[in-house]
Amino acid sequence: MAQISGLAILAALPLSSAGANQAAVAPVVTATLDISISNLRSKKGDVLVCLSSNPKYFPDCTKDKDARKLKVAASSADTVQITDVKPGTYAVALVHDENSNGKMDLRLFLPREGFGFTRNPKIGMGPPKFKSAQFTVGTEDLNYAVKMKYIL
Protein backbone atom coordinates (compact mmCIF):
# COMPACT_ATOMS: atom_id res chain seq x y z
CA MET A 1 0.00 0.00 0.00
CA ALA A 2 1.39 3.38 -0.94
CA GLN A 3 1.68 6.04 1.66
CA ILE A 4 0.91 9.65 0.89
CA SER A 5 2.76 12.19 2.92
CA GLY A 6 0.94 14.96 4.80
CA LEU A 7 2.70 17.54 2.63
CA ALA A 8 1.34 15.95 -0.54
CA ILE A 9 -2.19 16.16 0.83
CA LEU A 10 -1.73 19.81 1.80
CA ALA A 11 -0.30 20.60 -1.62
CA ALA A 12 -3.41 19.13 -3.25
CA LEU A 13 -5.77 21.42 -1.28
CA PRO A 14 -6.76 24.78 -2.75
CA LEU A 15 -4.76 27.70 -1.40
CA SER A 16 -7.89 29.59 -0.38
CA SER A 17 -11.31 28.36 0.61
CA ALA A 18 -12.81 31.83 0.10
CA GLY A 19 -14.17 30.93 -3.32
CA ALA A 20 -16.14 27.99 -1.92
CA ASN A 21 -17.58 30.07 0.91
CA GLN A 22 -18.52 33.00 -1.31
CA ALA A 23 -20.80 30.83 -3.41
CA ALA A 24 -22.73 29.74 -0.29
CA VAL A 25 -23.30 33.27 1.06
CA ALA A 26 -26.29 34.97 -0.52
CA PRO A 27 -26.48 38.76 -0.51
CA VAL A 28 -28.89 40.28 2.00
CA VAL A 29 -31.95 41.46 0.14
CA THR A 30 -33.55 44.65 1.40
CA ALA A 31 -36.45 46.85 0.35
CA THR A 32 -37.24 50.54 0.37
CA LEU A 33 -40.31 51.85 2.15
CA ASP A 34 -41.87 55.08 0.86
CA ILE A 35 -44.43 56.73 3.15
CA SER A 36 -46.64 59.47 1.69
CA ILE A 37 -47.87 61.75 4.47
CA SER A 38 -51.07 63.77 4.13
CA ASN A 39 -53.20 66.00 6.34
CA LEU A 40 -50.36 67.75 8.21
CA ARG A 41 -51.96 70.62 10.13
CA SER A 42 -48.97 72.89 9.53
CA LYS A 43 -45.44 72.90 8.18
CA LYS A 44 -44.09 73.78 11.65
CA GLY A 45 -41.75 71.48 13.54
CA ASP A 46 -40.78 67.95 12.62
CA VAL A 47 -42.32 64.62 11.77
CA LEU A 48 -40.93 61.82 13.94
CA VAL A 49 -41.00 58.45 12.20
CA CYS A 50 -40.52 55.08 13.88
CA LEU A 51 -40.25 51.77 12.01
CA SER A 52 -40.49 48.91 14.51
CA SER A 53 -40.74 45.15 14.31
CA ASN A 54 -41.43 44.72 18.03
CA PRO A 55 -45.09 44.90 19.16
CA LYS A 56 -43.92 45.46 22.76
CA TYR A 57 -42.53 48.90 21.85
CA PHE A 58 -45.24 50.07 19.45
CA PRO A 59 -46.23 52.86 18.95
CA ASP A 60 -43.85 54.57 21.40
CA CYS A 61 -40.58 53.09 20.23
CA THR A 62 -38.26 55.28 22.30
CA LYS A 63 -36.97 52.20 24.19
CA ASP A 64 -36.77 49.97 21.10
CA LYS A 65 -33.04 49.77 20.37
CA ASP A 66 -33.69 47.98 17.07
CA ALA A 67 -36.24 50.48 15.71
CA ARG A 68 -35.39 52.77 12.81
CA LYS A 69 -36.09 56.35 13.88
CA LEU A 70 -36.10 59.39 11.61
CA LYS A 71 -36.76 63.07 12.17
CA VAL A 72 -37.87 65.00 9.09
CA ALA A 73 -38.72 68.70 8.89
CA ALA A 74 -42.50 69.00 8.53
CA SER A 75 -41.96 71.50 5.73
CA SER A 76 -40.50 68.71 3.58
CA ALA A 77 -42.32 65.66 4.96
CA ASP A 78 -44.67 64.96 2.07
CA THR A 79 -42.84 61.67 1.52
CA VAL A 80 -40.44 59.88 3.83
CA GLN A 81 -38.19 57.12 2.54
CA ILE A 82 -36.68 54.36 4.67
CA THR A 83 -34.06 52.34 2.81
CA ASP A 84 -32.37 48.99 3.48
CA VAL A 85 -35.35 47.46 5.28
CA LYS A 86 -34.75 43.75 5.84
CA PRO A 87 -37.57 41.26 5.23
CA GLY A 88 -39.91 40.94 8.20
CA THR A 89 -43.07 42.27 9.82
CA TYR A 90 -43.12 45.96 10.77
CA ALA A 91 -45.37 48.87 11.72
CA VAL A 92 -44.71 52.59 11.39
CA ALA A 93 -45.82 55.30 13.82
CA LEU A 94 -45.54 59.00 13.01
CA VAL A 95 -45.82 62.06 15.26
CA HIS A 96 -46.15 65.63 14.03
CA ASP A 97 -43.90 67.25 16.63
CA GLU A 98 -45.02 70.82 15.94
CA ASN A 99 -42.93 72.38 18.70
CA SER A 100 -39.79 70.31 17.90
CA ASN A 101 -39.30 69.06 21.45
CA GLY A 102 -38.75 65.46 20.30
CA LYS A 103 -41.87 63.92 21.83
CA MET A 104 -45.66 63.69 21.64
CA ASP A 105 -47.19 66.37 23.86
CA LEU A 106 -50.31 65.42 25.83
CA ARG A 107 -53.09 67.33 27.57
CA LEU A 108 -55.23 65.31 29.97
CA PHE A 109 -53.83 62.10 28.42
CA LEU A 110 -54.90 63.19 24.92
CA PRO A 111 -52.38 63.94 22.17
CA ARG A 112 -51.94 67.65 21.43
CA GLU A 113 -49.98 66.91 18.27
CA GLY A 114 -50.75 64.90 15.17
CA PHE A 115 -50.10 61.20 14.74
CA GLY A 116 -50.45 58.55 12.07
CA PHE A 117 -49.80 54.86 11.45
CA THR A 118 -49.28 52.56 8.50
CA ARG A 119 -52.54 51.08 7.24
CA ASN A 120 -54.40 54.04 8.86
CA PRO A 121 -56.14 51.99 11.58
CA LYS A 122 -59.23 53.32 13.34
CA ILE A 123 -58.38 55.13 16.55
CA GLY A 124 -60.45 54.38 19.65
CA MET A 125 -59.42 54.77 23.24
CA GLY A 126 -55.63 54.74 23.17
CA PRO A 127 -53.22 53.99 20.38
CA PRO A 128 -53.77 51.14 17.93
CA LYS A 129 -52.20 47.75 18.43
CA PHE A 130 -49.17 46.71 16.38
CA LYS A 131 -51.27 44.16 14.49
CA SER A 132 -53.62 46.83 13.09
CA ALA A 133 -50.70 48.80 11.60
CA GLN A 134 -48.41 45.92 10.62
CA PHE A 135 -47.24 45.03 7.14
CA THR A 136 -44.79 42.53 5.71
CA VAL A 137 -41.59 43.47 3.91
CA GLY A 138 -40.15 41.05 1.40
CA THR A 139 -37.89 41.83 -1.53
CA GLU A 140 -40.19 44.35 -3.25
CA ASP A 141 -40.25 48.07 -2.44
CA LEU A 142 -43.41 49.25 -0.66
CA ASN A 143 -45.50 52.42 -0.65
CA TYR A 144 -47.89 53.45 2.11
CA ALA A 145 -50.07 56.53 2.44
CA VAL A 146 -50.52 57.77 6.02
CA LYS A 147 -53.15 60.34 6.90
CA MET A 148 -52.23 62.32 10.01
CA LYS A 149 -54.92 62.73 12.70
CA TYR A 150 -55.35 65.47 15.31
CA ILE A 151 -57.53 65.30 18.44
CA LEU A 152 -56.86 68.72 20.01
PDB file of C-alpha atoms in Angstrom, residues 37 40 42-49 70-80 96-97 100:
ATOM      1  CA  ILE A  37     -47.866  61.752   4.471  1.00  0.00           C
ATOM      2  CA  LEU A  40     -50.363  67.745   8.211  1.00  0.00           C
ATOM      3  CA  SER A  42     -48.969  72.891   9.526  1.00  0.00           C
ATOM      4  CA  LYS A  43     -45.438  72.895   8.184  1.00  0.00           C
ATOM      5  CA  LYS A  44     -44.090  73.778  11.655  1.00  0.00           C
ATOM      6  CA  GLY A  45     -41.745  71.485  13.535  1.00  0.00           C
ATOM      7  CA  ASP A  46     -40.783  67.945  12.625  1.00  0.00           C
ATOM      8  CA  VAL A  47     -42.325  64.615  11.774  1.00  0.00           C
ATOM      9  CA  LEU A  48     -40.931  61.818  13.939  1.00  0.00           C
ATOM     10  CA  VAL A  49     -40.996  58.446  12.204  1.00  0.00           C
ATOM     11  CA  LEU A  70     -36.103  59.387  11.610  1.00  0.00           C
ATOM     12  CA  LYS A  71     -36.764  63.071  12.166  1.00  0.00           C
ATOM     13  CA  VAL A  72     -37.875  65.002   9.091  1.00  0.00           C
ATOM     14  CA  ALA A  73     -38.723  68.697   8.886  1.00  0.00           C
ATOM     15  CA  ALA A  74     -42.499  69.004   8.533  1.00  0.00           C
ATOM     16  CA  SER A  75     -41.959  71.498   5.731  1.00  0.00           C
ATOM     17  CA  SER A  76     -40.495  68.712   3.582  1.00  0.00           C
ATOM     18  CA  ALA A  77     -42.320  65.665   4.959  1.00  0.00           C
ATOM     19  CA  ASP A  78     -44.673  64.958   2.072  1.00  0.00           C
ATOM     20  CA  THR A  79     -42.839  61.672   1.516  1.00  0.00           C
ATOM     21  CA  VAL A  80     -40.444  59.878   3.835  1.00  0.00           C
ATOM     22  CA  HIS A  96     -46.151  65.630  14.025  1.00  0.00           C
ATOM     23  CA  ASP A  97     -43.904  67.247  16.634  1.00  0.00           C
ATOM     24  CA  SER A 100     -39.795  70.309  17.897  1.00  0.00           C
TER      25      SER A 100
END
